[in-house]
Amino acid sequence: MAVRLLGSSQMMNAASSYSSSSSRMFVHRDNTDRKKVTFKSTNFSIRAHSSSLAGESVVTLLDYGAGNVRSVRNAIRHLGYDIKDVNTPEDILNANRLIFPGVGAFAPAMDVLNLNGWVPNANSLEFFSAGPLPHQFLLGEALIEYIKSDRPFLGICLGLQLLFESSEENGPVKGLGLIPGVVGRFDSSIGFRVPHIGWHALKIVKDSEILDDVGDCHVYFVHSYRAMPSDDNKEWISSVCNYGEDFIASIRRGNVHAVQFHPEKSGDVGLSVLRRFLQPTSTATRKASSQKASKLAKRVIACLDVRTNDKGDLVVTKGDQYDVREHTKENEVRNLGKPVELAQQYYKDGADEVSFLNITGFRDFPLGDLPMLQVLRYTSENVFVPLTVGGGIRDFTDANGRHYSSLEVASEYFRSGADKVSIGSDAVYAAEEYIRTGVKTGKTSLEQISRVYGNQAVVVSIDPRRVYLKNPDDVEFKTIRVTNPGPNGEEYAWYQCTVNGGREGRPIGAYELAKAVEELGAGEILLNCIDCDGENELYCFQVTCLLVPQLFSGINDFLLSGQGKGFDLDLIQLVSDAVSIPVIASSGAGAVEHFSDVFKKTNASAALAAGIFHRKEVLFSSASPQLFQFLMEFMIPIRSVKEHLLKEGVEVRMLTADYLPQDVQAEKVAAIR
């Protein structure tokens, strides 16, 4: 049999097309019934290093072609190591140290580990087998042999789960069987949102070595399934995390380590975990944090709306109710900076995630948007927190008649550095059809992507517009009594969803859409509000600061008072109460108090903002030296937001160096100047 695969999405799609029954349990399967399978070329690529690489500076990486492994590669290189990819089972057995960054769903990963003679090359993923081979050539068996030999191993996320006996995800599905226990889904009925997404504290139960620098800091989790502690596996457990109940956060036995969280997405704390694994004798220590993590933190997310301007340059922009052009004679696209540089700055400022929105993606072909893919690749080299990208995630047929599925589009985003993809208009159409028919076809972008990569990798972006009503029975959609009456005294409203960048209203409400997309496979909801978008403009503040610098004494208070009206709390409470998946509040933040309001008055898991953060960067670039220094000390919006939230009793992740202003100042001056 010869199987050639170009493009990880087809590989994972094919693997996931098997029955979800126990027929997937075939670590020692019979090879005589295999059929020839062919796939279309997509010219997706991965980087493979020469097999001649050897020595202490080389890390062997088991990348089976799913999800965002680029960030793991970048983190390893950031720490000064080269990478050798696994081309054959023998590469596993010959490794000096092995990292297995599992991303996606359990069953497709096990399907890959059960393949014979896996041979990826520099430009594609290929599989070749010349017929039945001895069992020792199975990837999974080579991995078992390596781990049983107590060789240096680090499994990440799914790389931890696969070590257990089996998983309930689309199963039961048999695992590698090294650790006793079954991987099961979190129970959302006890009031905790699933997937478990965000920055959480660990409880270290025994010496783990690689967790020596974590202490009381938060690390980043994103998963729907977990392994539970038991008497049978307690000797493996090095830390647990409590999310309604304790689950296994990490294991350690001898030189074998695995973690449920993502060190490559946990900032400096996560890099310290990787460094401890790669350099067991390292004496380097992370700066201590003044904050003690105790539970799941609320997330503050920086969003960058990206599009090409009239000169063809890719820029970060910001809309006023989705209008991104300046109200000037030239009517140019509002330019707030370069996306890669801004993303790096927000990472240094303490953003918990960075979200890119390709705001012309609804009409353009995303895989033809090479600059956007490059933005992801370059950003992921130095930004070690989660990256989300949205815009144009749907099926496409290009000018040559070549059809691309939404799964292929998402796959290339993942391979370019995205951790999650955000689906907008396509999710609205899918939800409408699902509500109309009650049938899950398995063909929608939501279903395809979540089946292969897991629902934690799929965000649905909802763009509703408030429609006031005098009588709640006037429409068939869910209505609410609004906190602030409408322009004509209306006491009720429903939220009409829109598509195509807010240009077209659809016959579906935000409440109905949210419940439908959760059933179709969404793992998170990004909840915007067109009525609130762009309300936090700070132009007047900028002009005042620049023209009247003697007003320094009132600048900070003016900033904190904001110009925005805040998040639409009525909308956020409506949707967050309707679903059991995390909800990200968006649109309208103009002051730090707006963040504490949304976290205290609604069940939002995260809050996203754009303009309130971007304006600072524009102001910095044009400020006088005196004003610049003042702003460096007092105008750091993400840190200001988090410090305010801490004072208000809201748990957030703080940077380990947040209380070292001179160091932070030096970094920011260098980055901006």
XYZ file of C-alpha atoms in Angstrom:
673
model
C 0.000 0.000 0.000
C 1.190 3.498 -0.750
C -0.546 6.481 0.814
C 0.548 10.000 0.020
C -0.809 12.905 1.986
C -0.153 16.549 1.310
C -1.865 18.642 3.953
C -2.515 17.773 7.546
C -6.221 18.528 7.303
C -6.896 15.703 4.869
C -4.866 13.336 6.979
C -6.811 14.203 10.087
C -10.114 14.219 8.216
C -9.448 10.776 6.818
C -8.359 9.470 10.168
C -11.463 10.847 11.853
C -13.786 9.332 9.266
C -13.476 5.915 10.869
C -16.360 4.762 13.039
C -16.390 6.257 16.513
C -17.063 2.808 17.909
C -14.595 0.470 19.529
C -13.389 -0.585 16.086
C -10.829 2.173 16.531
C -9.037 0.130 19.144
C -6.326 -1.347 16.978
C -2.857 -0.770 18.344
C -2.002 -4.320 17.234
C -4.199 -4.333 14.178
C -4.196 -6.720 11.254
C -2.616 -5.045 8.224
C -4.088 -7.388 5.628
C -7.353 -5.536 5.085
C -5.927 -2.082 4.403
C -7.110 -0.326 1.294
C -5.390 2.204 -0.891
C -6.324 5.780 -0.074
C -5.388 8.832 -2.115
C -5.632 12.509 -1.364
C -5.536 15.723 -3.337
C -2.420 17.830 -3.078
C -2.677 21.101 -1.181
C 1.029 21.955 -1.085
C 0.930 22.550 2.643
C 4.403 22.338 4.109
C 6.237 21.557 7.307
C 9.853 22.020 8.239
C 11.908 18.859 8.569
C 15.494 18.889 9.721
C 18.345 16.708 8.555
C 18.568 13.300 10.165
C 22.257 13.961 10.703
C 21.473 16.335 13.563
C 22.623 14.848 16.827
C 23.860 15.786 20.247
C 22.697 17.719 23.242
C 21.451 20.684 21.210
C 18.892 18.605 19.284
C 15.326 17.833 20.290
C 13.361 15.119 18.480
C 9.799 16.239 17.775
C 6.904 13.887 17.093
C 4.665 16.091 14.952
C 1.841 14.026 13.519
C 0.413 16.879 11.454
C -2.469 18.282 13.483
C -3.013 21.638 15.132
C -0.539 24.367 15.943
C 2.809 22.668 16.540
C 4.628 25.697 15.130
C 4.496 27.348 18.558
C 6.243 24.378 20.154
C 8.910 24.546 17.449
C 9.344 28.260 18.007
C 9.616 27.820 21.775
C 12.275 25.124 21.382
C 14.269 27.303 18.989
C 13.781 30.312 21.267
C 15.570 28.298 23.976
C 18.490 27.631 21.646
C 17.796 24.087 20.407
C 17.583 22.519 16.974
C 14.785 20.159 15.982
C 14.850 16.746 14.370
C 11.445 15.582 13.134
C 10.346 11.990 13.460
C 10.475 10.474 9.971
C 10.365 6.807 10.993
C 9.651 4.799 14.146
C 13.417 4.308 14.453
C 13.809 8.070 14.947
C 11.781 7.719 18.135
C 13.922 4.864 19.406
C 17.137 6.760 18.615
C 16.101 10.082 20.164
C 18.124 11.643 22.984
C 15.068 13.591 24.143
C 11.569 13.456 22.670
C 8.699 15.957 22.771
C 5.198 14.897 21.704
C 2.965 17.991 21.374
C -0.408 16.351 20.803
C -3.080 18.730 19.494
C -6.601 17.877 18.409
C -8.838 14.880 18.994
C -7.816 11.572 20.594
C -8.972 9.099 17.911
C -7.277 10.707 14.868
C -4.021 10.906 16.844
C -4.198 7.213 17.711
C -4.944 6.432 14.053
C -1.672 8.116 13.117
C 0.283 6.311 15.834
C -1.025 3.051 14.395
C 0.327 3.789 10.907
C 3.308 1.838 9.591
C 6.382 3.495 8.130
C 5.543 7.163 8.613
C 7.809 9.255 6.364
C 7.246 13.048 6.245
C 9.585 14.954 3.919
C 10.549 18.610 3.777
C 7.632 19.690 1.590
C 4.801 17.364 2.540
C 3.525 14.706 4.841
C 3.858 11.294 3.258
C 3.049 7.820 4.407
C 4.529 4.760 2.804
C 4.229 1.088 3.585
C 5.264 -1.781 1.343
C 2.836 -4.237 2.922
C 2.578 -5.824 6.358
C 5.494 -4.909 8.590
C 6.599 -6.207 11.984
C 4.857 -4.614 14.947
C 7.998 -2.789 16.024
C 7.526 -0.446 13.060
C 4.271 0.986 14.444
C 4.818 4.528 15.692
C 2.774 3.877 18.803
C 4.795 0.824 19.727
C 8.063 2.660 19.183
C 6.762 5.384 21.489
C 5.785 2.824 24.141
C 9.227 1.222 23.939
C 10.940 4.602 24.267
C 8.929 5.591 27.349
C 9.291 2.211 29.035
C 13.055 2.612 28.675
C 12.841 5.739 30.899
C 14.217 8.019 28.203
C 13.675 11.826 28.411
C 10.107 12.419 27.207
C 7.693 15.346 27.398
C 4.081 14.961 26.296
C 1.936 18.078 25.933
C -1.876 18.156 26.230
C -3.042 15.267 24.026
C 0.504 13.957 24.391
C -0.424 13.347 28.042
C -3.890 11.894 27.393
C -2.657 9.345 24.850
C -0.525 7.698 27.560
C -3.667 6.457 29.328
C -5.611 3.279 28.649
C -8.457 4.822 26.670
C -10.560 7.915 26.013
C -14.297 8.540 25.861
C -13.800 11.181 23.153
C -15.706 9.883 20.113
C -15.182 6.456 21.578
C -14.257 4.541 23.570
C -10.887 4.709 21.854
C -7.890 2.709 23.021
C -4.774 4.648 24.085
C -1.175 3.619 24.575
C -2.007 2.014 27.922
C 1.054 3.166 29.860
C -0.878 4.857 32.675
C -3.991 3.355 34.284
C -7.154 5.343 33.739
C -9.722 6.564 31.215
C -9.743 10.074 29.754
C -13.251 11.497 30.116
C -15.086 14.724 29.384
C -15.511 17.468 31.971
C -18.989 17.497 33.509
C -20.589 20.830 32.548
C -23.699 20.000 34.608
C -21.912 21.009 37.818
C -21.727 24.620 36.645
C -18.289 24.768 35.039
C -17.864 25.756 31.413
C -16.502 23.221 28.945
C -14.004 23.418 27.282
C -11.732 24.357 30.149
C -10.004 27.351 28.567
C -7.694 29.800 30.242
C -4.965 30.419 32.783
C -5.242 28.244 35.889
C -3.265 27.423 39.015
C -1.545 24.095 39.693
C -1.293 22.115 42.901
C 2.073 20.371 42.813
C 1.899 17.093 44.735
C 5.444 15.780 44.286
C 8.835 16.799 42.980
C 8.546 17.182 39.241
C 11.756 19.087 38.348
C 10.219 20.697 35.269
C 7.645 22.554 37.434
C 10.228 23.950 39.845
C 9.788 27.510 38.537
C 5.986 27.470 38.205
C 5.208 28.057 41.863
C 2.013 30.048 42.326
C 1.763 31.250 38.734
C -0.953 30.513 36.184
C -0.439 28.227 33.193
C -2.607 27.941 30.090
C -5.090 25.111 29.575
C -7.405 24.437 26.631
C -9.183 21.061 26.650
C -12.558 19.366 27.054
C -11.282 15.991 28.260
C -9.135 15.112 31.244
C -7.696 12.181 33.193
C -8.679 11.743 36.821
C -6.461 10.797 39.778
C -6.927 7.317 41.232
C -5.133 4.863 43.468
C -3.960 3.048 40.345
C -2.195 6.065 38.806
C -1.275 8.180 41.845
C 2.410 7.225 41.620
C 2.542 8.959 38.235
C 0.928 12.249 39.266
C 3.129 15.296 39.864
C 0.420 17.998 39.900
C -3.341 18.410 39.760
C -5.660 21.269 38.859
C -9.101 21.877 40.327
C -11.893 22.692 37.910
C -14.958 21.563 39.777
C -12.923 18.516 40.767
C -9.241 17.644 40.705
C -7.863 16.364 37.405
C -4.340 15.350 36.440
C -2.360 18.399 35.313
C 1.021 16.672 34.963
C 2.740 13.325 35.443
C 6.306 12.362 36.116
C 8.075 9.029 36.505
C 11.839 9.097 36.193
C 12.709 10.928 32.980
C 9.152 10.704 31.622
C 7.077 13.883 31.918
C 3.756 14.995 30.465
C 1.556 18.035 31.072
C -2.092 18.757 30.311
C -1.441 22.490 29.974
C 0.467 24.145 27.125
C 3.901 25.407 28.227
C 4.483 26.895 24.761
C 1.411 29.091 25.374
C 2.069 29.921 29.025
C 4.428 32.847 28.516
C 7.685 33.015 30.473
C 6.361 30.522 33.010
C 5.779 27.969 30.266
C 9.185 28.584 28.734
C 10.697 27.789 32.127
C 8.957 24.378 32.037
C 10.440 23.605 28.638
C 13.846 24.864 29.754
C 13.791 22.622 32.824
C 13.014 19.619 30.624
C 15.720 20.443 28.088
C 18.259 21.494 30.732
C 17.602 19.346 33.836
C 20.696 20.730 35.561
C 19.858 24.364 34.783
C 20.102 26.781 37.694
C 18.295 29.569 35.854
C 15.323 30.859 37.813
C 12.316 32.866 36.807
C 11.590 36.176 38.556
C 9.175 35.558 41.380
C 5.566 36.660 40.982
C 3.957 38.812 43.651
C 0.600 37.195 42.905
C -0.566 33.795 44.140
C -2.669 31.944 41.590
C -5.542 29.985 43.112
C -8.147 29.334 40.401
C -9.111 29.944 36.779
C -8.227 33.529 35.892
C -10.402 35.864 33.884
C -8.721 36.595 30.563
C -7.941 39.987 28.992
C -7.554 39.609 25.241
C -6.062 42.086 22.777
C -7.712 42.096 19.355
C -6.143 43.357 16.151
C -8.445 44.029 13.188
C -6.188 43.509 10.177
C -6.672 44.468 6.556
C -4.750 45.946 3.641
C -4.877 49.695 3.262
C -5.212 51.539 -0.029
C -1.456 51.215 -0.609
C -1.535 47.442 -0.237
C 0.131 47.368 3.193
C -1.242 45.075 5.908
C -2.204 47.287 8.864
C -4.082 47.120 12.129
C -7.208 49.222 11.950
C -10.257 49.899 14.115
C -13.842 50.484 13.158
C -16.506 52.830 14.421
C -19.513 50.495 14.219
C -17.444 48.498 11.715
C -16.510 51.545 9.570
C -12.684 51.465 9.365
C -12.143 54.560 7.221
C -11.202 57.982 8.481
C -13.827 60.673 8.082
C -11.501 62.861 6.062
C -11.297 64.036 2.478
C -8.946 61.166 1.606
C -11.223 58.615 3.332
C -8.191 56.415 3.963
C -8.180 53.196 5.994
C -7.506 53.980 9.648
C -3.925 52.848 10.348
C -3.015 51.974 13.927
C 0.240 50.160 13.307
C 1.857 46.967 12.113
C 0.225 43.754 13.322
C 3.333 41.747 14.261
C 4.896 44.582 16.264
C 1.628 45.382 18.045
C 1.040 41.728 18.907
C 4.531 41.469 20.414
C 3.944 44.622 22.429
C 0.655 43.342 23.827
C 2.330 40.071 24.768
C 4.964 41.996 26.729
C 2.216 44.114 28.325
C 0.502 40.985 29.642
C -2.262 40.150 27.157
C -3.579 36.661 27.914
C -4.345 36.032 24.249
C -3.982 37.877 20.954
C -6.726 37.706 18.352
C -6.298 38.628 14.688
C -9.396 39.364 12.644
C -8.977 39.524 8.874
C -11.860 41.932 8.369
C -11.994 41.482 4.600
C -11.857 37.686 4.885
C -15.605 37.358 4.310
C -15.091 38.323 0.665
C -11.470 37.354 -0.034
C -9.872 33.919 -0.437
C -7.925 33.447 2.838
C -5.336 30.973 1.547
C -4.458 33.527 -1.105
C -3.813 36.045 1.661
C -0.141 35.222 2.117
C 0.609 38.361 4.194
C -1.930 37.260 6.839
C -0.367 33.809 7.020
C 3.036 35.446 7.366
C 1.732 37.611 10.202
C 0.809 34.465 12.089
C 4.163 32.819 11.384
C 6.214 35.812 12.473
C 4.053 36.554 15.519
C 4.284 33.004 16.825
C 8.094 33.225 16.838
C 8.099 35.561 19.834
C 4.577 35.578 21.257
C 4.023 32.642 23.606
C 0.349 33.085 24.434
C -2.623 31.746 22.418
C -3.279 33.222 18.978
C -6.713 33.244 17.356
C -7.385 34.154 13.735
C -10.736 34.833 12.101
C -12.100 35.871 8.749
C -13.080 33.729 5.771
C -13.117 30.311 7.455
C -15.424 28.544 5.006
C -15.417 26.443 1.834
C -13.880 28.125 -1.227
C -13.463 27.476 -4.921
C -10.598 29.465 -6.418
C -10.323 31.003 -9.888
C -8.888 27.762 -11.251
C -11.836 25.717 -10.062
C -9.899 24.121 -7.187
C -12.156 23.479 -4.205
C -10.876 24.051 -0.666
C -12.867 22.867 2.329
C -13.153 24.974 5.454
C -11.093 22.264 7.145
C -8.222 22.857 4.719
C -8.444 26.615 5.288
C -8.384 26.158 9.067
C -5.537 23.642 8.807
C -3.271 26.133 7.079
C -4.038 28.752 9.713
C -3.154 26.224 12.412
C 0.064 25.262 10.645
C 0.947 28.963 10.367
C 0.699 29.531 14.104
C -2.962 29.900 15.089
C -4.241 28.026 18.130
C -7.899 28.740 17.462
C -9.911 29.818 14.441
C -12.888 32.150 14.647
C -15.849 31.492 12.357
C -18.386 34.239 11.638
C -20.826 34.327 8.753
C -20.472 30.643 7.918
C -21.548 29.740 11.450
C -24.686 31.850 11.075
C -25.726 30.027 7.901
C -24.969 26.655 9.493
C -27.022 27.498 12.587
C -29.973 28.673 10.502
C -29.985 25.405 8.586
C -29.608 23.335 11.735
C -32.516 25.129 13.435
C -34.638 24.664 10.324
C -33.928 20.942 9.828
C -32.728 19.708 13.200
C -30.086 17.678 11.335
C -26.324 17.717 11.886
C -24.860 17.010 8.458
C -21.253 16.770 9.596
C -20.300 18.923 6.614
C -20.410 22.407 8.129
C -17.157 24.169 8.957
C -18.005 23.965 12.653
C -18.515 20.223 12.584
C -15.531 19.440 10.364
C -12.991 21.468 12.288
C -14.187 20.515 15.772
C -14.263 16.822 14.833
C -10.595 16.869 13.830
C -9.047 19.512 16.084
C -11.468 19.426 18.998
C -14.145 21.993 19.804
C -11.660 23.980 21.923
C -10.036 25.081 18.640
C -13.252 26.610 17.266
C -14.529 30.061 18.231
C -17.776 31.423 16.808
C -17.863 35.202 16.415
C -21.379 36.620 16.791
C -22.052 40.139 15.491
C -25.535 41.181 16.663
C -27.363 44.468 16.464
C -29.839 45.573 19.114
C -33.443 45.878 17.876
C -35.770 47.644 20.329
C -39.337 46.505 20.860
C -42.346 47.857 22.700
C -43.808 44.386 23.071
C -41.645 41.256 23.614
C -44.187 39.164 21.683
C -43.599 41.115 18.471
C -40.852 38.679 17.358
C -40.256 34.929 17.542
C -36.768 35.371 18.970
C -35.586 35.561 22.563
C -36.147 39.057 23.964
C -34.984 40.764 27.133
C -36.032 43.730 29.212
C -33.183 46.179 28.625
C -31.437 48.071 31.385
C -31.534 51.315 29.391
C -34.725 52.017 27.382
C -34.576 52.597 23.640
C -34.744 55.977 21.878
C -38.555 55.965 22.030
C -38.810 54.536 25.502
C -38.852 50.884 24.398
C -38.302 48.522 27.316
C -37.510 45.376 25.322
C -35.050 44.310 22.654
C -33.815 41.314 20.719
C -30.369 40.956 19.183
C -30.368 40.349 15.437
C -27.319 38.537 14.082
C -25.506 39.926 11.048
C -23.120 38.580 8.414
C -20.616 39.993 5.927
C -18.937 42.363 8.334
C -22.202 43.567 9.860
C -23.640 44.597 6.514
C -26.511 42.132 6.333
C -29.051 41.244 9.003
C -30.253 37.655 9.305
C -33.482 36.132 10.661
C -31.840 34.665 13.766
C -31.154 36.046 17.217
C -27.911 35.945 19.175
C -29.510 33.689 21.795
C -30.704 31.161 19.220
C -27.410 31.278 17.325
C -25.333 30.696 20.449
C -27.291 27.608 21.479
C -27.184 26.168 17.944
C -23.445 26.601 17.396
C -22.679 25.009 20.764
C -24.532 21.905 19.596
C -22.701 21.987 16.253
C -19.260 21.956 17.867
C -18.229 25.479 18.879
C -15.948 25.575 21.908
C -16.121 29.286 22.618
C -18.200 32.319 21.659
C -16.797 35.749 20.852
C -19.743 38.065 21.492
C -19.540 41.433 19.770
C -22.130 44.191 19.661
C -22.330 46.466 16.638
C -24.113 49.160 18.677
C -21.182 49.391 21.087
C -18.330 48.964 18.583
C -16.048 51.986 18.313
C -17.596 53.825 21.264
C -14.275 54.089 23.053
C -12.629 56.574 20.716
C -9.895 58.574 22.458
C -9.049 61.080 19.747
C -10.138 64.014 21.895
C -7.932 62.716 24.693
C -4.960 62.384 22.359
C -5.298 65.923 21.053
C -5.675 67.310 24.577
C -2.538 65.522 25.771
C -0.417 66.584 22.841
C -1.518 70.220 22.729
C -1.815 70.888 26.465
C 0.939 68.834 28.170
C 0.660 70.991 31.304
C -2.549 69.105 32.091
C -0.458 66.121 33.240
C -2.155 66.038 36.619
C -5.493 65.183 35.055
C -4.327 62.840 32.317
C -4.482 59.587 34.226
C -7.936 60.298 35.652
C -9.161 61.247 32.186
C -7.825 58.016 30.741
C -9.469 55.930 33.423
C -12.788 57.718 32.952
C -12.759 56.518 29.326
C -14.885 57.570 26.416
C -16.679 54.247 25.893
C -20.010 53.260 27.328
C -18.855 49.810 28.275
C -19.798 46.300 27.234
C -23.428 45.454 26.493
C -24.064 43.659 29.765
C -27.631 42.750 28.841
C -26.443 40.894 25.731
C -23.515 39.204 27.455
C -25.650 37.964 30.334
C -28.296 36.683 27.907
C -25.823 34.591 25.911
C -23.501 33.475 28.707
C -26.499 32.128 30.636
C -27.749 30.260 27.568
C -24.635 28.143 26.876
C -22.157 26.039 28.823
C -19.122 27.004 26.719
C -16.963 30.044 27.531
C -18.127 33.456 26.306
C -15.736 36.304 25.436
C -17.210 39.782 25.877
C -16.300 42.276 23.156
C -17.109 45.817 21.954
C -17.392 49.028 23.954
C -14.592 48.920 26.553
C -13.300 52.412 27.249
C -12.252 52.303 30.911
C -10.828 49.805 33.375
C -14.128 49.803 35.286
C -15.845 48.324 32.248
C -13.776 45.149 32.645
C -14.666 44.695 36.311
C -18.323 45.356 35.465
C -18.459 42.626 32.837
C -16.749 40.070 35.068
C -18.791 40.877 38.167
C -22.194 41.293 36.524
C -22.089 38.535 33.883
C -20.690 35.050 33.443
C -18.174 36.114 30.785
C -14.939 34.116 30.899
C -12.872 36.735 29.073
C -13.043 40.297 27.822
C -11.601 41.460 24.520
C -10.730 44.987 23.504
C -9.046 46.692 20.605
C -9.325 50.468 20.456
C -8.555 51.104 24.120
C -5.223 49.335 23.634
C -4.385 50.512 20.098
C -4.838 54.218 20.823
C -2.044 54.090 23.366
C 0.387 52.892 20.722
C -0.619 55.673 18.314
C -0.233 58.279 21.040
C 3.158 56.936 22.116
C 4.553 57.210 18.619
C 3.788 60.919 18.347
C 4.373 62.073 21.926
C 7.081 64.436 23.106
C 9.907 62.865 25.144
C 8.470 64.286 28.383
C 4.967 63.046 27.656
C 6.332 59.736 26.382
C 8.085 59.079 29.696
C 4.934 59.959 31.609
C 2.851 57.637 29.485
C 5.405 54.855 29.885
C 4.817 54.987 33.633
C 1.088 55.504 33.779
C -0.518 54.518 30.471
C -0.146 50.771 30.074
C -3.767 49.796 29.467
C -3.523 46.003 29.727
C -1.578 46.213 32.975
C -3.875 48.961 34.222
C -6.884 46.780 33.504
C -5.398 43.805 35.330
C -4.240 45.787 38.340
C -7.736 47.244 38.626
C -9.299 43.790 38.405
C -7.022 42.479 41.149
C -8.075 45.345 43.405
C -11.696 44.475 42.661
C -11.153 40.870 43.717
C -11.138 39.391 40.200
C -8.412 36.796 39.647
C -6.216 37.508 36.621
C -2.795 36.436 35.427
C -0.056 38.948 36.136
C 3.364 38.928 34.537
C 6.213 37.870 36.784
C 7.950 41.191 36.068
C 4.863 43.384 36.439
C 6.248 45.010 39.538
C 9.606 45.856 38.004
C 8.684 49.089 36.183
C 12.222 50.004 35.169
C 12.695 46.729 33.287
C 9.301 47.053 31.667
C 9.997 50.654 30.749
C 13.289 49.768 29.080
C 11.651 47.035 26.999
C 8.800 49.291 25.948
C 10.998 52.216 25.024
C 13.153 49.968 22.832
C 10.132 48.374 21.202
C 8.285 51.592 20.453
C 11.174 53.935 19.688
